[in-house]
Amino acid sequence: VGESTELLQGTLDLLILKAVSLGPLHGYGVLLRIQQITHERLLIQQGSLYPALYRLEHQGLISSEWGESENKRKAKYYRLTAAGRKRLRDEVDYWQRFSQAIGFALAATPEDV
Amino acid sequence: MSLLARARSFFRALTRRNELERSMQAEMQTHLELYERDLRAQGIPAGEAHRRARAEFGSLDARKDECRAALGIRVTDEIRGDVGYAMRLLRRSPGFAAVALVSLALGIGANTAIFSLIDMVMLKTLPVQDPGSLVFIDTSGGNSGGTNGPPYPLFELMRDNTRFLSGIAAFSADLLKVTIDGPTERVRGQSVSGNYFELLGIRPAFGRLLTPEDDSVFGQGGPNGAVVVISYNFWRRRFASDPGVLGRSIRVGSRWVTIVGVTPPEFFGLQTGSPIDLTMPMMLAGSQVQAKGTWWMSTVGRVRQGASVEQARAELDALFDPYLKELGMKRDRHFPGIALVRADRGLDVLRRQFSEPLLIVMAIVAAVLLIGCANVANLLLARASARRNEMSIRLAIGASRARVVRQLLTEGAVLVALGSLIGLLLARTGVSFLVGLFGDRGMGILLEPRFDLRVLAFTAAVAIITVVLFSIAPALHATRVDAPNPGDTRVAFTRPRARIGQLLVVLQVMLAMALLCGATLFVRTLHNLNTLDGGFDRRGVLTLQIEASILAPAVRPQTSAEHRREHATRGAMWERFVERVAALPDVRGAALATMIPLTRRDRGVGMAMEGRQIAPPQRGTHLNTVSADYFNTLRIPLRSGRVFTSRDDAVGPRVAVLNETAARTWFPDVSPLGAKISFPGQRVEDSYEVIGIVADVRYADLRLPDDRMVYIPIGQAIDPLSNVMLVVRRDHDPTGLVPMIRPLAHDLVPGGFLARINTTDQNLERALLRERLLSMLATFFGALALTLACVGLYGVLAYNVVRRSREIGIRMAVGAAHGSVVWMILRQTFALVAAGVTLGALSAALAARSISSQLFGVAPGDPLGTAAAIAMLLAVTLAAAYLPARRATRIDPVIALRCE
């Protein structure tokens, strides 16, 4: 396990949307998937996941239904809705522009000015 | 993230709450178990894995709460919690709950009841098509509020010549004698012109309504016979909703008619309070349809789209002068010109009569509600100090002030909601009672007590205002505490709380004082009118209406001579009838008259005088056709000349008696005796010699100044009389005569019967309904206000004694006498009451100006009434102060000091 970074405010929603966009997941699965796709570089508070999931579902960005987990347990599976897919595109777009801008800024040297 | 998605999710969460809770629990449980399994897979021992999973997840309940907040249902949860808490609080302090709820329920109930009455009488529009474009055509310049339409011939003229009205219909309400399958009964009916229903845009419930064709042949109705329509209500009540009612023949008066349709359930005719059960064509209404100078019906028109009301009025007004001229009349006080009166809410007979009293009562009940609110606010303030600890703790453990204010407002809302529910129940009873009062003793004002949406909306609005009024100040006040020292109860809400409480008491006393002053004015008005000398002796007089469908002669009278003969025949029948009544045991006098005092019957005619020019405005007069013993029976004093005798019959010379006002107006300088008057434009244009002058009698309204009146003998009538009033004087039990008179009426003509059986005292009571209503309600609510104010006063005093018990204890310990302690309590009370009384008397004097039109024989600011109000308030103050003052003297200094 590498060094963990605290999550930036507001990025959890984006990560959840991304995670479920790769396939339906139950709550714990979302957590694992985020750890997997971030190469375990980010620290996610276990408890903060569910309020975020409920908020996203409340906003109609993800939907849920009960199904069976890999080990035959009943589990609630989340999947992206059409509105969620659009939101994810917008957020990814925004994030890329944002990180690019931050990247430019941090790469700046006295010669560039 | 549409709003719709959020709303759907919110309501799903609310409605499937159990499911939500279960799924949250299951989901998080699964999460914990899976995580625990993974931890164990990493080689962590079972117990440690279990612990770590839970520690990292945090409190399950806190997580769930965050999820609920995310769904937006936390607020509803909190409100639900607050409501539950408020209910528990109320159950725990039943005394507080009872006083608060009774105060609110009475206030809100009274407001709802009066508003629903206002709604019924003043606000409802007619259930007809586009009521806004309907107007009544009023030939008395709008003075009658639309009731006085033109005579039928003028109506025809207007109908056929108007360009700015798309139609004009005539209607006239009447009590009809209807025979269906048993004895004759009286039914509220109306005669209408054939276009009436079409003009109003009313569709039948079933069958068909009247058409112009049904109203085309005089005396017959339609070419295929007479048809009528009945109301939905009548169909249900009288025909048991029998669908076979169409085509049935019933008898109206002496004529067989066929029912062809039923009007829709919501239609009651055009006059609020007088629902119509049977509608027949105008052409069956009798000879008055042809009389040029008889004002007897109302007319309604619809203003054409694009035309203005003024255009229509001017057009009709232009027809008025030539018509009057033809009758030998001119515009005068009675007929100043045509006015168009808005008709969207129907004929406003009731509204004109009752809107002012109802608005006054509305103001009264609003004041009562304010007093009730002040009571509750006072109680809440007192409770706020008791709950200081609770508030401090809530604030200390992190509740925001807004959160605590919201909790207190919720408590207020719970109180008001409960109060409103009880209030609505009270209002239902109250409204039934009031409506009953209107319909009492053949008063005949039938209102539909129904709480429609408007009334419920009104109640809700009142309730919300009430919450704001009484609970915001205490709520803000209660939360203004310092969080850090919740344990300290000694520092009470001293000054500010006491001052607000005192202000509220002053307000209560002020309002109660104003209401009491008002109540005394109304009570005295009623008393003055009740004891007013109406110009006749009203004790022991039975009055009733004789309904006799005297058959018209086979050949309809055409000439004046034929009319005269016809009227004389009828007059002779009536005279024989009244002689038989006079012969009944113990009867001291019996007479017939076309109008008697306080029964709202009227007959107006234009008159002319031989050899003397009367100015047009003074040509109109009331006309009363009476039998010989009329003046003696009612004990109307004779001023000069003589009254009628039995010799003034059909064959005798025509004679008339004037009242003093008529004599004074027409003969300011000479004696009227011997003068000759006539009534131009009537069927009989004989000339009557004035033979006597009698005292003025108040016929229509006790408050109105005396009006001109001409009396003529019943044998010399100018109208064919088929229903007249009978007055019988008997020293004891006048109503006991009714069973003896009934067969006489039957003998008069087959099917003849008695109606409107009353005594003059009852007629008076009915004529004074408005005054009775006002004085009764003002007294009732005045007493209520007094009681509520007394409770408020008591609350403040009792609280003061508790608050100052340490001070009182010290005073008594250092030797203060009981008397001085009592005086200390009372002095403060009297200061408050004196302030309230002064302000109340002032505001009553100001408000009384707007009610002066409802008063009679008593002026606003009447010293006697004010004194009575002050006396009542003082008595109540003493009663309220007694218990707290006594408790103050019982304070044991030792205990009072120790308990701090």
CSV table of C-alpha atoms in Angstrom, one decimal, chain B residues 449-736:
chain,number,residue,atom,x,y,z
B,449,PRO,CA,-74.6,26.0,5.8
B,450,ARG,CA,-71.7,24.6,4.0
B,451,PHE,CA,-68.0,24.9,4.7
B,452,ASP,CA,-66.5,25.3,1.2
B,453,LEU,CA,-62.9,25.7,0.3
B,454,ARG,CA,-63.0,29.4,0.8
B,455,VAL,CA,-64.0,29.0,4.4
B,456,LEU,CA,-61.4,26.4,5.1
B,457,ALA,CA,-58.8,28.6,3.4
B,458,PHE,CA,-59.9,31.4,5.6
B,459,THR,CA,-59.6,29.3,8.8
B,460,ALA,CA,-56.1,28.1,7.7
B,461,ALA,CA,-55.0,31.7,7.1
B,462,VAL,CA,-56.4,32.8,10.5
B,463,ALA,CA,-54.6,29.8,12.1
B,464,ILE,CA,-51.3,30.8,10.5
B,465,ILE,CA,-51.6,34.4,11.5
B,466,THR,CA,-52.5,33.2,15.0
B,467,VAL,CA,-49.4,31.1,15.3
B,468,VAL,CA,-47.3,34.1,14.2
B,469,LEU,CA,-49.1,36.4,16.6
B,470,PHE,CA,-48.7,34.5,19.8
B,471,SER,CA,-45.7,32.3,19.4
B,472,ILE,CA,-43.0,34.2,17.6
B,473,ALA,CA,-42.3,36.8,20.3
B,474,PRO,CA,-42.2,34.2,23.1
B,475,ALA,CA,-40.0,31.9,21.0
B,476,LEU,CA,-37.5,34.6,20.2
B,477,HIS,CA,-37.6,35.6,23.8
B,478,ALA,CA,-37.2,32.1,25.2
B,479,THR,CA,-34.1,31.4,23.2
B,480,ARG,CA,-32.4,34.6,24.2
B,481,VAL,CA,-30.6,32.9,27.1
B,482,ASP,CA,-26.9,32.4,27.7
B,483,ALA,CA,-25.9,28.9,27.0
B,484,PRO,CA,-23.1,28.5,29.5
B,485,ASN,CA,-25.1,28.5,32.8
B,486,PRO,CA,-28.1,26.3,32.4
B,487,GLY,CA,-28.3,25.5,36.1
B,488,ASP,CA,-29.1,29.0,37.2
B,489,THR,CA,-32.8,29.4,37.7
B,490,ARG,CA,-32.7,32.3,40.0
B,491,VAL,CA,-32.2,34.9,37.4
B,492,ALA,CA,-35.7,34.8,36.1
B,493,PHE,CA,-36.9,36.7,33.0
B,494,THR,CA,-37.5,39.7,35.1
B,495,ARG,CA,-38.2,43.0,33.5
B,496,PRO,CA,-38.7,42.3,29.8
B,497,ARG,CA,-41.0,39.3,30.3
B,498,ALA,CA,-43.0,41.1,33.0
B,499,ARG,CA,-43.4,44.1,30.7
B,500,ILE,CA,-44.6,42.1,27.7
B,501,GLY,CA,-47.1,40.3,30.0
B,502,GLN,CA,-48.4,43.6,31.3
B,503,LEU,CA,-48.7,45.0,27.8
B,504,LEU,CA,-50.7,42.0,26.8
B,505,VAL,CA,-53.0,42.4,29.7
B,506,VAL,CA,-53.6,46.1,28.9
B,507,LEU,CA,-54.4,45.0,25.3
B,508,GLN,CA,-56.8,42.4,26.5
B,509,VAL,CA,-58.6,44.8,28.9
B,510,MET,CA,-58.8,47.4,26.2
B,511,LEU,CA,-60.4,45.1,23.6
B,512,ALA,CA,-62.8,43.6,26.2
B,513,MET,CA,-63.8,47.1,27.3
B,514,ALA,CA,-64.4,48.2,23.7
B,515,LEU,CA,-66.5,45.1,23.0
B,516,LEU,CA,-68.5,45.6,26.2
B,517,CYS,CA,-69.2,49.2,25.3
B,518,GLY,CA,-70.3,48.1,21.8
B,519,ALA,CA,-72.5,45.4,23.3
B,520,THR,CA,-74.3,47.9,25.6
B,521,LEU,CA,-75.0,50.1,22.6
B,522,PHE,CA,-76.6,47.2,20.6
B,523,VAL,CA,-78.5,46.0,23.6
B,524,ARG,CA,-80.0,49.4,24.2
B,525,THR,CA,-80.7,49.8,20.5
B,526,LEU,CA,-82.7,46.6,20.6
B,527,HIS,CA,-84.5,47.7,23.7
B,528,ASN,CA,-85.3,51.1,22.3
B,529,LEU,CA,-86.8,49.6,19.1
B,530,ASN,CA,-88.7,47.0,21.1
B,531,THR,CA,-90.4,49.6,23.2
B,532,LEU,CA,-90.9,52.1,20.4
B,533,ASP,CA,-94.4,53.3,19.9
B,534,GLY,CA,-95.1,52.1,16.3
B,535,GLY,CA,-98.4,54.0,16.2
B,536,PHE,CA,-100.5,50.9,17.2
B,537,ASP,CA,-101.1,48.7,20.2
B,538,ARG,CA,-99.4,45.4,19.4
B,539,ARG,CA,-100.3,43.4,22.5
B,540,GLY,CA,-102.6,40.4,22.0
B,541,VAL,CA,-103.0,40.6,18.3
B,542,LEU,CA,-102.9,37.6,16.1
B,543,THR,CA,-101.9,38.2,12.5
B,544,LEU,CA,-102.1,35.7,9.6
B,545,GLN,CA,-102.4,35.6,5.9
B,546,ILE,CA,-105.5,34.2,4.3
B,547,GLU,CA,-104.8,32.4,1.0
B,548,ALA,CA,-107.9,32.2,-1.1
B,549,SER,CA,-107.7,31.4,-4.8
B,550,ILE,CA,-110.9,33.2,-5.7
B,551,LEU,CA,-111.8,32.0,-9.1
B,552,ALA,CA,-111.7,34.6,-11.8
B,553,PRO,CA,-115.1,35.1,-13.5
B,554,ALA,CA,-115.6,33.2,-16.7
B,555,VAL,CA,-115.5,36.5,-18.7
B,556,ARG,CA,-112.3,38.3,-17.9
B,557,PRO,CA,-113.1,41.9,-16.8
B,558,GLN,CA,-112.0,44.5,-19.3
B,559,THR,CA,-113.6,47.8,-18.6
B,560,SER,CA,-113.3,49.8,-15.4
B,561,ALA,CA,-116.9,49.0,-14.6
B,562,GLU,CA,-116.4,45.3,-15.0
B,563,HIS,CA,-113.2,45.5,-12.8
B,564,ARG,CA,-115.2,47.4,-10.2
B,565,ARG,CA,-117.9,44.7,-10.2
B,566,GLU,CA,-115.3,42.0,-9.8
B,567,HIS,CA,-113.6,43.7,-6.9
B,568,ALA,CA,-116.9,44.4,-5.2
B,569,THR,CA,-117.8,40.7,-5.4
B,570,ARG,CA,-114.5,39.7,-3.8
B,571,GLY,CA,-114.8,42.6,-1.2
B,572,ALA,CA,-118.2,41.3,-0.2
B,573,MET,CA,-116.8,37.8,0.3
B,574,TRP,CA,-114.0,39.1,2.5
B,575,GLU,CA,-116.5,41.2,4.5
B,576,ARG,CA,-118.6,38.2,5.2
B,577,PHE,CA,-115.5,36.3,6.2
B,578,VAL,CA,-114.3,38.9,8.7
B,579,GLU,CA,-117.7,39.2,10.3
B,580,ARG,CA,-117.6,35.5,11.1
B,581,VAL,CA,-114.1,35.9,12.6
B,582,ALA,CA,-115.3,38.8,14.7
B,583,ALA,CA,-118.1,36.6,16.1
B,584,LEU,CA,-115.6,34.0,17.5
B,585,PRO,CA,-115.4,33.8,21.3
B,586,ASP,CA,-113.7,36.6,23.2
B,587,VAL,CA,-112.6,38.4,20.0
B,588,ARG,CA,-112.3,42.1,20.7
B,589,GLY,CA,-111.8,43.1,17.1
B,590,ALA,CA,-111.0,41.6,13.7
B,591,ALA,CA,-110.1,43.1,10.4
B,592,LEU,CA,-108.6,42.5,7.1
B,593,ALA,CA,-105.9,44.6,5.4
B,594,THR,CA,-103.6,44.2,2.4
B,595,MET,CA,-100.7,45.4,4.5
B,596,ILE,CA,-100.1,45.3,8.3
B,597,PRO,CA,-97.2,46.6,10.3
B,598,LEU,CA,-93.9,44.8,10.2
B,599,THR,CA,-94.8,42.1,7.7
B,600,ARG,CA,-93.0,43.6,4.7
B,601,ARG,CA,-96.1,43.7,2.5
B,602,ASP,CA,-96.4,46.8,0.5
B,603,ARG,CA,-98.4,48.4,-2.3
B,604,GLY,CA,-97.3,51.6,-3.9
B,605,VAL,CA,-99.5,53.7,-6.2
B,606,GLY,CA,-99.4,57.1,-7.8
B,607,MET,CA,-102.2,59.4,-6.8
B,608,ALA,CA,-103.9,62.5,-8.2
B,609,MET,CA,-106.2,65.1,-6.6
B,610,GLU,CA,-109.2,66.9,-7.9
B,611,GLY,CA,-108.7,70.6,-8.1
B,612,ARG,CA,-105.3,70.6,-6.5
B,613,GLN,CA,-101.9,70.2,-8.1
B,614,ILE,CA,-99.5,67.9,-6.2
B,615,ALA,CA,-95.8,68.2,-7.0
B,616,PRO,CA,-94.7,65.0,-8.8
B,617,PRO,CA,-92.3,63.8,-6.1
B,618,GLN,CA,-95.2,63.7,-3.7
B,619,ARG,CA,-97.6,61.8,-5.8
B,620,GLY,CA,-96.4,58.4,-4.8
B,621,THR,CA,-98.1,56.8,-1.7
B,622,HIS,CA,-98.6,53.5,0.0
B,623,LEU,CA,-102.1,52.1,-0.3
B,624,ASN,CA,-103.7,49.9,2.3
B,625,THR,CA,-107.0,48.3,1.6
B,626,VAL,CA,-108.7,47.5,4.9
B,627,SER,CA,-112.0,46.3,6.4
B,628,ALA,CA,-114.0,48.6,8.6
B,629,ASP,CA,-112.8,47.6,12.0
B,630,TYR,CA,-109.1,47.8,11.1
B,631,PHE,CA,-108.2,51.0,13.0
B,632,ASN,CA,-110.2,49.8,16.1
B,633,THR,CA,-108.5,46.4,16.1
B,634,LEU,CA,-105.0,47.7,16.0
B,635,ARG,CA,-106.0,50.7,18.1
B,636,ILE,CA,-104.6,53.2,15.7
B,637,PRO,CA,-105.8,56.6,17.0
B,638,LEU,CA,-108.1,58.8,14.9
B,639,ARG,CA,-106.9,62.4,14.6
B,640,SER,CA,-109.9,63.9,12.8
B,641,GLY,CA,-113.0,63.1,10.8
B,642,ARG,CA,-114.1,59.5,11.0
B,643,VAL,CA,-112.9,56.0,10.1
B,644,PHE,CA,-114.6,53.4,7.9
B,645,THR,CA,-117.9,51.8,8.9
B,646,SER,CA,-119.7,48.8,7.5
B,647,ARG,CA,-121.7,51.2,5.3
B,648,ASP,CA,-118.5,52.1,3.3
B,649,ASP,CA,-119.0,49.1,1.1
B,650,ALA,CA,-119.0,48.3,-2.6
B,651,VAL,CA,-122.2,50.3,-3.3
B,652,GLY,CA,-121.4,53.2,-0.9
B,653,PRO,CA,-119.7,56.4,-2.0
B,654,ARG,CA,-115.9,56.0,-2.4
B,655,VAL,CA,-114.1,57.1,0.8
B,656,ALA,CA,-110.5,57.2,1.9
B,657,VAL,CA,-108.6,57.8,5.2
B,658,LEU,CA,-105.1,59.4,5.2
B,659,ASN,CA,-102.4,59.1,7.7
B,660,GLU,CA,-101.0,62.3,9.3
B,661,THR,CA,-97.9,62.4,7.1
B,662,ALA,CA,-100.0,62.2,3.9
B,663,ALA,CA,-102.4,64.9,5.2
B,664,ARG,CA,-99.6,67.1,6.2
B,665,THR,CA,-97.8,66.7,2.8
B,666,TRP,CA,-100.7,67.2,0.6
B,667,PHE,CA,-102.7,69.7,2.7
B,668,PRO,CA,-100.2,71.8,4.5
B,669,ASP,CA,-102.7,74.7,4.8
B,670,VAL,CA,-106.3,73.3,4.7
B,671,SER,CA,-108.2,70.4,6.1
B,672,PRO,CA,-108.1,67.4,3.8
B,673,LEU,CA,-111.5,66.3,4.8
B,674,GLY,CA,-113.8,66.3,1.8
B,675,ALA,CA,-111.0,66.4,-0.8
B,676,LYS,CA,-111.2,63.9,-3.7
B,677,ILE,CA,-108.2,61.7,-4.6
B,678,SER,CA,-107.8,59.0,-7.3
B,679,PHE,CA,-105.2,56.5,-8.5
B,680,PRO,CA,-104.5,57.0,-12.2
B,681,GLY,CA,-103.3,54.1,-14.2
B,682,GLN,CA,-105.1,51.5,-12.1
B,683,ARG,CA,-107.8,49.2,-13.2
B,684,VAL,CA,-110.4,51.2,-11.3
B,685,GLU,CA,-110.0,55.0,-11.5
B,686,ASP,CA,-112.6,56.1,-9.1
B,687,SER,CA,-112.4,59.2,-7.1
B,688,TYR,CA,-112.3,58.8,-3.3
B,689,GLU,CA,-113.4,61.4,-0.8
B,690,VAL,CA,-111.1,61.9,2.2
B,691,ILE,CA,-113.2,61.3,5.4
B,692,GLY,CA,-110.6,61.0,8.1
B,693,ILE,CA,-107.1,61.3,9.3
B,694,VAL,CA,-105.4,58.6,11.5
B,695,ALA,CA,-102.0,58.5,13.3
B,696,ASP,CA,-98.9,57.4,11.5
B,697,VAL,CA,-98.0,53.8,11.8
B,698,ARG,CA,-94.5,52.4,11.1
B,699,TYR,CA,-95.2,49.7,8.5
B,700,ALA,CA,-92.0,48.7,6.9
B,701,ASP,CA,-89.2,49.6,9.3
B,702,LEU,CA,-89.4,51.1,12.8
B,703,ARG,CA,-86.3,53.2,12.1
B,704,LEU,CA,-87.6,54.9,9.0
B,705,PRO,CA,-89.5,58.1,9.2
B,706,ASP,CA,-93.2,57.9,8.6
B,707,ASP,CA,-94.3,57.7,5.0
B,708,ARG,CA,-97.6,58.7,3.2
B,709,MET,CA,-100.4,56.2,3.5
B,710,VAL,CA,-103.9,56.1,2.0
B,711,TYR,CA,-106.5,53.7,3.4
B,712,ILE,CA,-109.5,52.6,1.3
B,713,PRO,CA,-112.3,50.1,2.3
B,714,ILE,CA,-112.0,46.5,1.2
B,715,GLY,CA,-115.3,46.7,-0.7
B,716,GLN,CA,-113.9,49.6,-2.8
B,717,ALA,CA,-110.5,48.0,-3.6
B,718,ILE,CA,-108.7,48.9,-6.8
B,719,ASP,CA,-107.1,45.4,-7.0
B,720,PRO,CA,-108.7,41.9,-7.1
B,721,LEU,CA,-107.7,40.7,-3.7
B,722,SER,CA,-107.0,37.0,-3.3
B,723,ASN,CA,-104.7,37.0,-0.3
B,724,VAL,CA,-105.0,39.5,2.5
B,725,MET,CA,-103.8,39.7,6.1
B,726,LEU,CA,-106.1,39.1,9.0
B,727,VAL,CA,-105.6,40.8,12.3
B,728,VAL,CA,-107.6,39.6,15.4
B,729,ARG,CA,-107.4,41.1,18.8
B,730,ARG,CA,-108.1,38.9,21.8
B,731,ASP,CA,-107.1,39.6,25.4
B,732,HIS,CA,-105.8,36.1,26.1
B,733,ASP,CA,-104.3,33.4,23.9
B,734,PRO,CA,-104.9,35.0,20.5
B,735,THR,CA,-103.1,32.1,18.8
B,736,GLY,CA,-105.8,29.8,20.2
